[in-house]
Coordinates of C-alpha atoms and ligand atoms in Angstrom, one line a residue:
X1150 CA 123.2 159.9 102.2
X1151 CA 119.8 158.6 101.7
X1152 CA 118.3 161.1 104.1
X1153 CA 120.1 164.1 102.6
X1154 CA 118.8 163.0 99.1
X1155 CA 115.2 162.8 100.3
X1156 CA 114.3 166.5 100.1
X1157 CA 115.8 166.7 96.6
X1158 CA 113.8 163.8 95.5
X1159 CA 110.7 165.2 97.1
X1160 CA 111.3 168.5 95.3
X1161 CA 111.8 166.8 92.0
X1162 CA 108.5 164.9 92.4
X1163 CA 106.7 168.2 93.2
X1164 CA 108.3 170.1 90.3
X1165 CA 105.9 169.1 87.5
X1166 CA 103.0 170.0 89.8
X1167 CA 104.5 173.4 90.4
X1168 CA 105.0 173.9 86.7
X1169 CA 101.4 172.9 86.2
X1170 CA 100.1 172.7 82.6
X1171 CA 103.5 174.0 81.5
X1172 CA 105.1 170.7 82.3
X1173 CA 106.8 169.6 79.0
X1174 CA 105.6 166.1 79.7
X1175 CA 101.9 166.9 79.4
X1176 CA 100.8 166.0 75.9
X1177 CA 98.1 168.1 74.3
X1178 CA 94.8 166.8 73.0
X1179 CA 96.0 167.2 69.3
X1180 CA 99.3 165.4 70.1
X1181 CA 97.3 162.5 71.6
X1182 CA 95.0 162.5 68.7
X1183 CA 98.0 162.2 66.3
X1184 CA 99.4 159.4 68.5
X1185 CA 96.3 157.3 68.3
X1186 CA 96.7 155.6 64.9
X1187 CA 100.0 153.9 66.1
X1188 CA 98.5 153.2 69.5
X1189 CA 95.4 151.6 68.1
X1190 CA 94.7 147.9 68.5
X1191 CA 90.9 148.3 68.7
X1192 CA 88.7 147.0 65.9
X1193 CA 87.0 149.2 63.3
X1194 CA 83.6 148.4 64.7
X1195 CA 83.6 148.6 68.5
X1196 CA 80.2 146.9 68.6
X1197 CA 81.7 143.9 66.9
X1198 CA 84.1 143.3 69.8
X1199 CA 82.6 140.6 72.1
X1200 CA 83.9 138.8 75.1
X1201 CA 86.0 136.3 73.1
X1202 CA 87.6 139.0 71.0
X1203 CA 88.3 141.1 74.1
X1204 CA 90.2 138.2 75.7
X1205 CA 92.3 137.6 72.6
X1206 CA 93.1 141.4 72.5
X1207 CA 94.1 141.4 76.2
X1208 CA 96.3 138.3 75.8
X1209 CA 97.9 139.9 72.8
X1210 CA 98.6 143.1 74.7
X1211 CA 100.1 141.2 77.6
X1212 CA 102.4 139.3 75.3
X1213 CA 103.5 142.5 73.5
X1214 CA 104.2 144.4 76.7
X1215 CA 105.6 142.0 79.2
X1216 CA 105.3 143.3 82.8
X1217 CA 103.0 146.2 81.9
X1218 CA 99.6 144.6 82.4
X1219 CA 98.9 142.3 85.3
X1220 CA 95.7 140.2 85.1
X1221 CA 94.9 140.4 88.8
X1222 CA 91.8 138.2 88.8
X1223 CA 88.6 137.6 87.0
X1224 CA 85.0 138.1 88.1
X1225 CA 82.2 136.0 86.7
X1226 CA 79.1 137.2 84.8
X1227 CA 75.6 135.8 85.3
X1228 CA 76.2 133.4 82.4
X1229 CA 79.7 132.4 83.6
X1230 CA 81.8 134.7 81.4
X1231 CA 85.0 135.8 83.0
X1232 CA 85.4 139.5 83.7
X1233 CA 89.1 140.5 83.7
X1234 CA 90.5 143.0 86.2
X1235 CA 93.8 144.4 85.0
X1236 CA 96.4 146.4 86.9
X1237 CA 98.9 148.8 85.3
X1238 CA 101.4 151.0 87.1
X1239 CA 102.5 151.0 90.7
X1240 CA 101.7 154.5 92.0
X1241 CA 100.0 155.5 95.2
X1242 CA 96.9 157.0 93.5
X1243 CA 94.5 154.3 92.5
X1244 CA 92.2 154.8 89.5
X1245 CA 89.4 152.4 88.8
X1246 CA 88.2 152.5 85.2
X1247 CA 85.3 150.3 84.1
X1248 CA 83.6 150.2 80.7
X1249 CA 80.5 148.6 79.1
X1250 CA 78.5 148.0 82.2
X1251 CA 75.7 148.5 79.6
X1252 CA 76.4 145.8 77.0
X1253 CA 75.6 148.0 74.0
X1254 CA 78.0 150.8 75.0
X1255 CA 81.4 149.7 73.7
X1256 CA 83.3 152.8 72.7
X1257 CA 85.4 153.1 75.8
X1258 CA 86.2 149.4 75.8
X1259 CA 88.1 150.0 72.5
X1260 CA 89.7 153.2 73.9
X1261 CA 90.9 151.3 77.0
X1262 CA 92.7 148.7 74.7
X1263 CA 94.3 151.6 72.8
X1264 CA 95.3 153.3 76.0
X1265 CA 97.0 150.2 77.3
X1266 CA 98.9 149.7 74.0
X1267 CA 99.9 153.4 74.0
X1268 CA 101.3 153.0 77.5
X1269 CA 103.2 149.9 76.4
X1270 CA 104.7 151.5 73.2
X1271 CA 105.9 154.7 74.9
X1272 CA 107.9 153.4 78.0
X1273 CA 110.4 156.2 77.7
X1274 CA 107.9 159.0 77.3
X1275 CA 108.1 161.1 80.5
X1276 CA 104.3 161.5 80.6
X1277 CA 103.9 157.7 80.5
X1278 CA 106.6 157.0 83.0
X1279 CA 105.1 159.5 85.4
X1280 CA 101.7 158.1 84.9
X1281 CA 102.8 154.5 85.7
X1282 CA 104.9 155.7 88.6
X1283 CA 102.3 157.8 90.3
X1284 CA 99.0 156.0 89.4
X1285 CA 97.9 152.5 89.7
X1286 CA 95.2 151.9 87.0
X1287 CA 92.6 149.2 87.8
X1288 CA 90.9 148.4 84.5
X1289 CA 87.7 146.4 84.0
X1290 CA 87.0 146.5 80.3
X1291 CA 83.5 145.1 79.5
X1292 CA 81.9 144.7 82.9
X1293 CA 78.8 143.2 81.2
X1294 CA 80.0 140.6 78.7
X1295 CA 76.6 138.9 78.6
X1296 CA 75.0 142.1 77.5
X1297 CA 77.8 142.8 75.0
X1298 CA 77.2 139.4 73.5
X1299 CA 73.6 140.4 72.7
X1300 CA 74.3 144.1 72.1
X1301 CA 71.9 144.9 74.8
X1302 CA 72.0 147.3 77.8
X1303 CA 71.0 144.8 80.5
X1304 CA 72.9 141.8 81.8
X1305 CA 71.7 138.2 81.2
X1306 CA 69.2 138.6 84.1
X1307 CA 67.7 141.6 82.4
X1308 CA 69.0 143.9 85.1
X1309 CA 70.4 147.3 84.4
X1310 CA 73.7 146.9 86.3
X1311 CA 73.9 150.7 86.6
X1312 CA 70.8 150.7 88.8
X1313 CA 71.9 147.8 90.9
X1314 CA 74.4 149.5 93.3
X1315 CA 72.1 149.2 96.3
X1316 CA 70.6 145.7 95.9
X1317 CA 73.6 144.2 94.2
X1318 CA 71.4 141.5 92.6
X1319 CA 73.7 141.1 89.6
X1320 CA 77.0 139.2 89.9
X1321 CA 78.6 142.0 87.8
X1322 CA 77.4 144.7 90.2
X1323 CA 78.6 142.7 93.2
X1324 CA 82.0 142.2 91.5
X1325 CA 82.4 145.9 90.8
X1326 CA 81.6 146.8 94.4
X1327 CA 83.9 144.1 95.7
X1328 CA 86.8 145.4 93.6
X1329 CA 86.1 149.0 94.8
X1330 CA 86.0 147.9 98.4
X1331 CA 89.3 146.0 98.1
X1332 CA 91.2 148.5 96.0
X1333 CA 89.8 151.7 97.6
X1334 CA 90.6 153.7 94.4
X1335 CA 91.0 157.5 94.7
X1336 CA 89.2 158.2 91.5
X1337 CA 86.7 156.3 89.3
X1338 CA 86.0 156.5 85.6
X1339 CA 82.5 155.2 84.7
X1340 CA 82.5 154.8 80.9
X1341 CA 79.3 154.8 78.8
X1342 CA 77.6 155.7 75.6
X1343 CA 74.5 157.8 75.6
X1344 CA 71.7 158.2 73.1
X1345 CA 73.4 160.2 70.3
X1346 CA 70.3 162.5 69.8
X1347 CA 72.0 165.0 72.2
X1348 CA 73.2 168.5 71.6
X1349 CA 75.9 170.3 73.6
X1350 CA 73.7 173.2 74.8
X1351 CA 70.3 174.3 73.4
X1352 CA 71.8 175.6 70.1
X1353 CA 75.0 173.6 70.0
X1354 CA 76.4 170.8 67.9
X1355 CA 75.7 167.1 68.4
X1356 CA 77.4 166.1 71.6
X1357 CA 80.3 163.8 70.9
X1358 CA 81.0 163.5 74.6
X1359 CA 79.2 164.4 77.8
X1360 CA 80.9 164.6 81.2
X1361 CA 79.6 164.4 84.7
X1362 CA 81.3 164.9 88.1
X1363 CA 79.1 162.3 89.6
X1364 CA 77.4 163.6 92.8
X1365 CA 77.6 161.6 96.1
X1366 CA 74.4 163.1 97.5
X1367 CA 71.2 164.9 96.7
X1368 CA 72.7 168.3 97.3
X1369 CA 75.6 167.7 94.8
X1370 CA 77.9 168.7 97.7
X1371 CA 81.3 169.9 96.7
X1372 CA 84.0 167.9 98.4
X1373 CA 87.7 167.6 97.7
X1374 CA 86.7 164.4 95.7
X1375 CA 84.0 165.9 93.6
X1376 CA 86.2 169.0 93.0
X1377 CA 88.8 166.7 91.6
X1378 CA 86.3 165.0 89.3
X1379 CA 85.1 168.4 88.2
X1380 CA 88.7 169.3 87.4
X1381 CA 89.0 166.0 85.5
X1382 CA 86.0 167.0 83.4
X1383 CA 87.5 170.4 82.8
X1384 CA 90.7 168.6 81.7
X1385 CA 88.9 166.4 79.3
X1386 CA 87.0 169.4 77.9
X1387 CA 90.3 171.2 77.3
X1388 CA 91.9 168.2 75.7
X1389 CA 89.0 167.4 73.4
X1390 CA 87.8 170.9 72.4
X1391 CA 90.6 171.6 69.8
X1392 CA 89.5 168.3 68.1
X1393 CA 85.7 168.4 68.5
X1394 CA 84.9 172.1 69.0
X1395 CA 81.5 172.7 70.6
X1396 CA 80.8 169.0 70.9
X1397 CA 81.4 168.5 74.6
X1398 CA 78.5 168.8 77.1
X1399 CA 77.9 168.5 80.8
X1400 CA 75.7 165.4 81.4
X1401 CA 72.4 166.4 83.1
X1402 CA 71.1 164.1 85.8
X1403 CA 69.6 163.9 89.3
X1404 CA 71.4 162.2 92.1
X1405 CA 70.5 158.5 91.7
X1406 CA 71.3 156.5 94.8
X1407 CA 71.0 153.1 93.1
X1408 CA 73.3 154.1 90.2
X1409 CA 76.9 153.0 90.4
X1410 CA 78.7 156.3 89.7
X1411 CA 76.7 158.0 92.5
X1412 CA 77.3 155.1 94.8
X1413 CA 81.0 155.0 94.1
X1414 CA 81.3 158.7 94.9
X1415 CA 79.3 158.1 98.1
X1416 CA 81.5 155.1 99.0
X1417 CA 84.6 157.2 98.8
X1418 CA 85.7 156.8 95.1
X1419 CA 84.6 160.1 93.5
X1420 CA 83.7 159.2 89.9
X1421 CA 83.9 160.9 86.5
X1422 CA 81.2 159.8 84.1
X1423 CA 82.1 159.9 80.4
X1424 CA 79.2 159.4 78.1
X1425 CA 80.1 159.0 74.4
X1426 CA 77.5 160.5 72.2
X1427 CA 77.4 160.9 68.4
X1428 CA 79.5 162.7 65.8
X1429 CA 77.7 162.1 62.6
X1430 CA 79.9 161.6 59.5
X1431 CA 82.2 159.0 58.0
X1432 CA 84.0 156.6 60.4
X1433 CA 81.9 158.0 63.3
X1434 CA 82.6 155.0 65.6
X1435 CA 86.4 155.2 65.1
X1436 CA 86.5 159.0 65.7
X1437 CA 84.6 158.5 68.9
X1438 CA 87.1 155.8 70.1
X1439 CA 89.9 158.2 69.2
X1440 CA 88.3 161.0 71.1
X1441 CA 87.9 158.7 74.1
X1442 CA 91.5 157.7 73.9
X1443 CA 92.5 161.4 74.1
X1444 CA 90.2 162.0 77.0
X1445 CA 91.4 159.0 79.0
X1446 CA 95.2 159.3 78.3
X1447 CA 95.2 163.1 78.7
X1448 CA 93.3 163.3 81.9
X1449 CA 95.2 160.5 83.5
X1450 CA 98.5 162.2 82.6
X1451 CA 97.1 165.4 84.1
X1452 CA 96.2 163.6 87.3
X1453 CA 99.6 162.0 87.4
X1454 CA 101.8 165.0 86.7
X1455 CA 99.9 167.4 89.0
X1456 CA 98.8 169.8 86.2
X1457 CA 95.2 168.8 87.1
X1458 CA 95.5 170.8 90.3
X1459 CA 96.1 174.0 88.4
X1460 CA 92.7 173.8 86.7
X1461 CA 89.8 175.9 88.1
X1462 CA 86.9 173.5 89.0
X1463 CA 84.4 176.3 88.5
X1464 CA 85.1 176.0 84.7
X1465 CA 83.1 172.8 84.9
X1466 CA 79.8 174.8 85.4
X1467 CA 80.5 176.6 82.1
X1468 CA 80.5 173.4 80.0
X1469 CA 77.2 173.6 78.1
X1470 CA 74.5 171.3 79.4
X1471 CA 73.3 168.2 77.6
X1472 CA 70.1 168.7 75.6
X1473 CA 68.4 165.4 75.0
X1474 CA 66.2 164.4 72.0
X1475 CA 67.6 167.4 70.3
X1476 CA 69.0 165.9 67.1
X1477 CA 67.5 163.7 64.4
X1478 CA 68.9 161.9 61.5
X1479 CA 66.8 164.0 59.2
X1480 CA 64.6 167.1 59.7
X1481 CA 62.4 168.3 56.8
X1482 CA 61.3 171.9 57.6
X1483 CA 58.3 174.1 56.7
X1484 CA 56.3 171.7 54.5
X1485 CA 52.6 171.7 54.3
X1486 CA 51.7 168.2 55.6
X1487 CA 48.7 166.3 54.4
X1488 CA 48.6 163.8 57.3
X1489 CA 46.7 161.1 55.4
X1490 CA 43.5 161.5 57.5
X1491 CA 41.9 163.9 55.0
X1492 CA 42.6 166.9 57.2
X1493 CA 43.4 170.2 55.5
X1494 CA 47.2 170.4 54.9
X1495 CA 49.0 172.3 57.7
X1496 CA 52.5 173.8 58.2
X1497 CA 54.9 171.4 60.0
X1498 CA 58.5 170.2 60.4
X1499 CA 59.1 166.4 60.3
X1500 CA 61.9 164.5 62.0
X1501 CA 63.2 161.0 61.3
X1502 CA 65.5 158.6 63.1
X1503 CA 67.4 155.7 61.6
X1504 CA 68.2 152.3 63.3
X1505 CA 71.6 152.2 64.9
X1506 CA 73.6 149.8 67.0
X1507 CA 72.8 151.7 70.2
X1508 CA 69.4 152.4 71.7
X1509 CA 70.0 153.0 75.4
X1510 CA 66.9 152.4 77.5
X1511 CA 64.7 152.5 74.5
X1512 CA 63.8 149.5 72.3
X1513 CA 66.2 149.3 69.3
X1514 CA 64.7 150.7 66.1
X1515 CA 64.1 148.0 63.5
X1516 CA 63.6 150.5 60.7
X1517 CA 63.6 154.2 60.1
X1518 CA 60.7 156.1 61.7
X1519 CA 59.0 159.5 61.6
X1520 CA 59.5 160.7 65.2
X1521 CA 57.8 164.0 65.5
X1522 CA 55.6 166.4 63.6
X1523 CA 55.3 170.1 64.5
X1524 CA 57.6 172.9 65.7
X1525 CA 61.1 171.3 65.6
X1526 CA 63.1 174.5 65.8
X1527 CA 65.1 173.1 68.7
X1528 CA 66.0 169.9 66.8
X1529 CA 69.3 169.7 64.9
X1530 CA 69.0 167.6 61.8
X1531 CA 72.1 165.7 61.0
X1532 CA 70.6 166.0 57.5
X1533 CA 68.2 168.8 56.8
X1534 CA 65.8 169.7 53.9
X1535 CA 64.1 173.0 53.6
X1536 CA 60.6 172.0 52.5
X1537 CA 59.3 175.5 51.9
X1538 CA 56.8 175.3 49.1
X1539 CA 56.5 171.5 49.3
X1540 CA 53.4 169.4 50.1
X1541 CA 54.3 166.3 52.1
X1542 CA 52.0 163.3 51.7
X1543 CA 52.4 159.9 53.4
X1544 CA 52.4 156.9 51.0
X1545 CA 53.0 153.2 51.4
X1546 CA 56.6 152.1 50.8
X1547 CA 56.6 148.4 50.0
X1548 CA 59.5 146.5 51.5
X1549 CA 62.7 146.8 49.4
X1550 CA 61.2 149.4 47.1
X1551 CA 63.5 152.2 45.9
X1552 CA 62.8 155.6 44.6
X1553 CA 62.7 154.6 40.9
X1554 CA 60.2 151.9 41.7
X1555 CA 58.1 154.2 43.8
X1556 CA 58.2 156.9 41.2
X1557 CA 57.1 154.4 38.4
X1558 CA 54.2 153.2 40.6
X1559 CA 53.0 156.8 41.1
X1560 CA 53.4 157.5 37.4
X1561 CA 51.3 154.5 36.5
X1562 CA 48.6 155.9 38.8
X1563 CA 48.9 159.3 37.1
X1564 CA 50.1 160.8 40.4
X1565 CA 53.3 162.4 39.3
X1566 CA 51.7 165.6 38.1
X1567 CA 48.2 166.2 39.0
X1568 CA 45.7 168.2 41.1
X1569 CA 46.5 168.6 44.7
X1570 CA 42.9 167.5 45.6
X1571 CA 43.5 164.2 43.7
X1572 CA 46.7 163.5 45.7
X1573 CA 44.9 164.3 49.0
X1574 CA 42.0 162.0 48.3
X1575 CA 44.3 159.2 47.1
X1576 CA 46.4 159.5 50.3
X1577 CA 43.3 159.4 52.4
X1578 CA 42.2 156.2 50.6
X1579 CA 45.4 154.4 51.7
X1580 CA 43.8 154.1 55.1
X1581 CA 45.0 154.4 58.7
X1582 CA 48.3 152.5 58.1
X1583 CA 49.4 155.4 55.9
X1584 CA 48.9 158.3 58.3
X1585 CA 51.9 160.4 59.2
X1586 CA 52.5 160.4 63.0
X1587 CA 55.2 159.4 65.5
X1588 CA 56.2 155.9 64.7
X1589 CA 55.2 156.0 61.0
X1590 CA 57.6 154.0 58.8
X1591 CA 56.2 154.5 55.3
X1592 CA 57.3 156.9 52.7
X1593 CA 56.5 160.6 52.6
X1594 CA 56.1 162.0 49.1
X1595 CA 57.2 165.6 48.5
X1596 CA 55.3 167.5 45.9
X1597 CA 56.1 171.0 44.6
X1598 CA 53.0 173.2 44.6
X1599 CA 52.3 174.7 41.2
X1600 CA 49.8 177.5 40.3
X1601 CA 46.2 176.5 39.6
X1602 CA 46.0 173.9 42.4
X1603 CA 48.4 171.5 40.7
X1604 CA 51.3 169.6 42.2
X1605 CA 54.4 168.0 40.8
X1606 CA 56.2 165.0 42.4
X1607 CA 59.8 166.2 43.4
X1608 CA 61.1 163.5 45.7
X1609 CA 60.3 161.7 48.9
X1610 CA 61.6 160.6 52.3
X1611 CA 62.1 156.9 52.0
X1612 CA 63.4 155.0 55.0
X1613 CA 64.6 158.1 56.7
X1614 CA 66.5 159.5 53.8
X1615 CA 65.7 162.1 51.1
X1616 CA 65.5 160.6 47.7
X1617 CA 65.0 162.0 44.2
X1618 CA 64.9 165.6 45.4
X1619 CA 66.9 168.2 43.5
X1620 CA 66.7 171.7 44.9
X1621 CA 65.8 174.2 42.2
Ligands
ZN2632 ZN1 75.3 153.4 79.9

């Protein structure tokens, strides 16, 4: 009897693959997006989740879903924090997902918690059943707990774990390699945040997510494994596009032998890199977690139900390329800038950045800065001001001062409405600390130019934001 049943069983296992994307079990991106609020156990602020909070969240998930999540073992960080390795499912295809190897990149850690809760709360959902039957998920949320504790990229040794795949000087890197070697997963998910000043293509929107089928060699050779991660990237793009149209990019990189994704692919675990970017607006951090949840849940389902195989991996090359340093918190365009050095005012655009919780490889900003002066046509301002007809003048911004205080101070010095020449000489008299240039943190006054060489104060850029200004 058993033998005669075998072909039927095999056929039924193959059926969803044959049906491909049409499988009724495959949830769409919007369906997963709508499922997230009830799947969600992650905190409002992913950066606020530290090692102790993660352990509480994991224990809670294990208690809520008995039998779903096995704590296989724990690695140990440089400072002795335990790094849990979790296992879900029992299928033949092993998938290793690790997040936060850079301590200040927490979005996917939150999404992994939500993913596990979603799996636990939908045991009868055909897509979930199939996922747990066909895949074995190996999950390391927060590989770098010491870095997370400090909201820094590096581990406690100051090592960038993602550049430690060859030397293995960090205990966290050694642990990740040891898990890979033992488990021999078919696919890897390397989960990061990237600097949010990235656009999806040269003229695209701010990239909310960038994807990379991580190469295993200099030549970016196409192998069955890298074709699969290319298809995974295509799957993520299709899932996420209806929710974040034009906000998905292809991560640009060279092959980096000492980086973990590249090494994983080389070692035989072809890896998909997901870099969460930015999506400016209210509740940005939560929307990005939600998008990550959609990407993870949807692509894993596609891998499990076979619909992934129906995707054309060539579509990967059509995902627009990441453009770095291509957004700013504020761009003021087409002003005449009096630099503060007494030079004749010249036409320029100005860009500003604000401090955020994430800095990547750069030092974290302590305050808002002017980042660039000149032709910024390629830069997308998350806020923009058309400064046509305005004279921009750097001016000291005493700590804690607001626009009314600044305005009162200028009025007291009779600089609210005056000759342009007077403003220029007063600005020059402020000295070298009040010269507009990359890294400048003071205010920039914005004067309307009036006939007869006169100017009228209209507003300012104060700590990276436009104040006082009312367009006419
Ligand atoms: Zn990273």
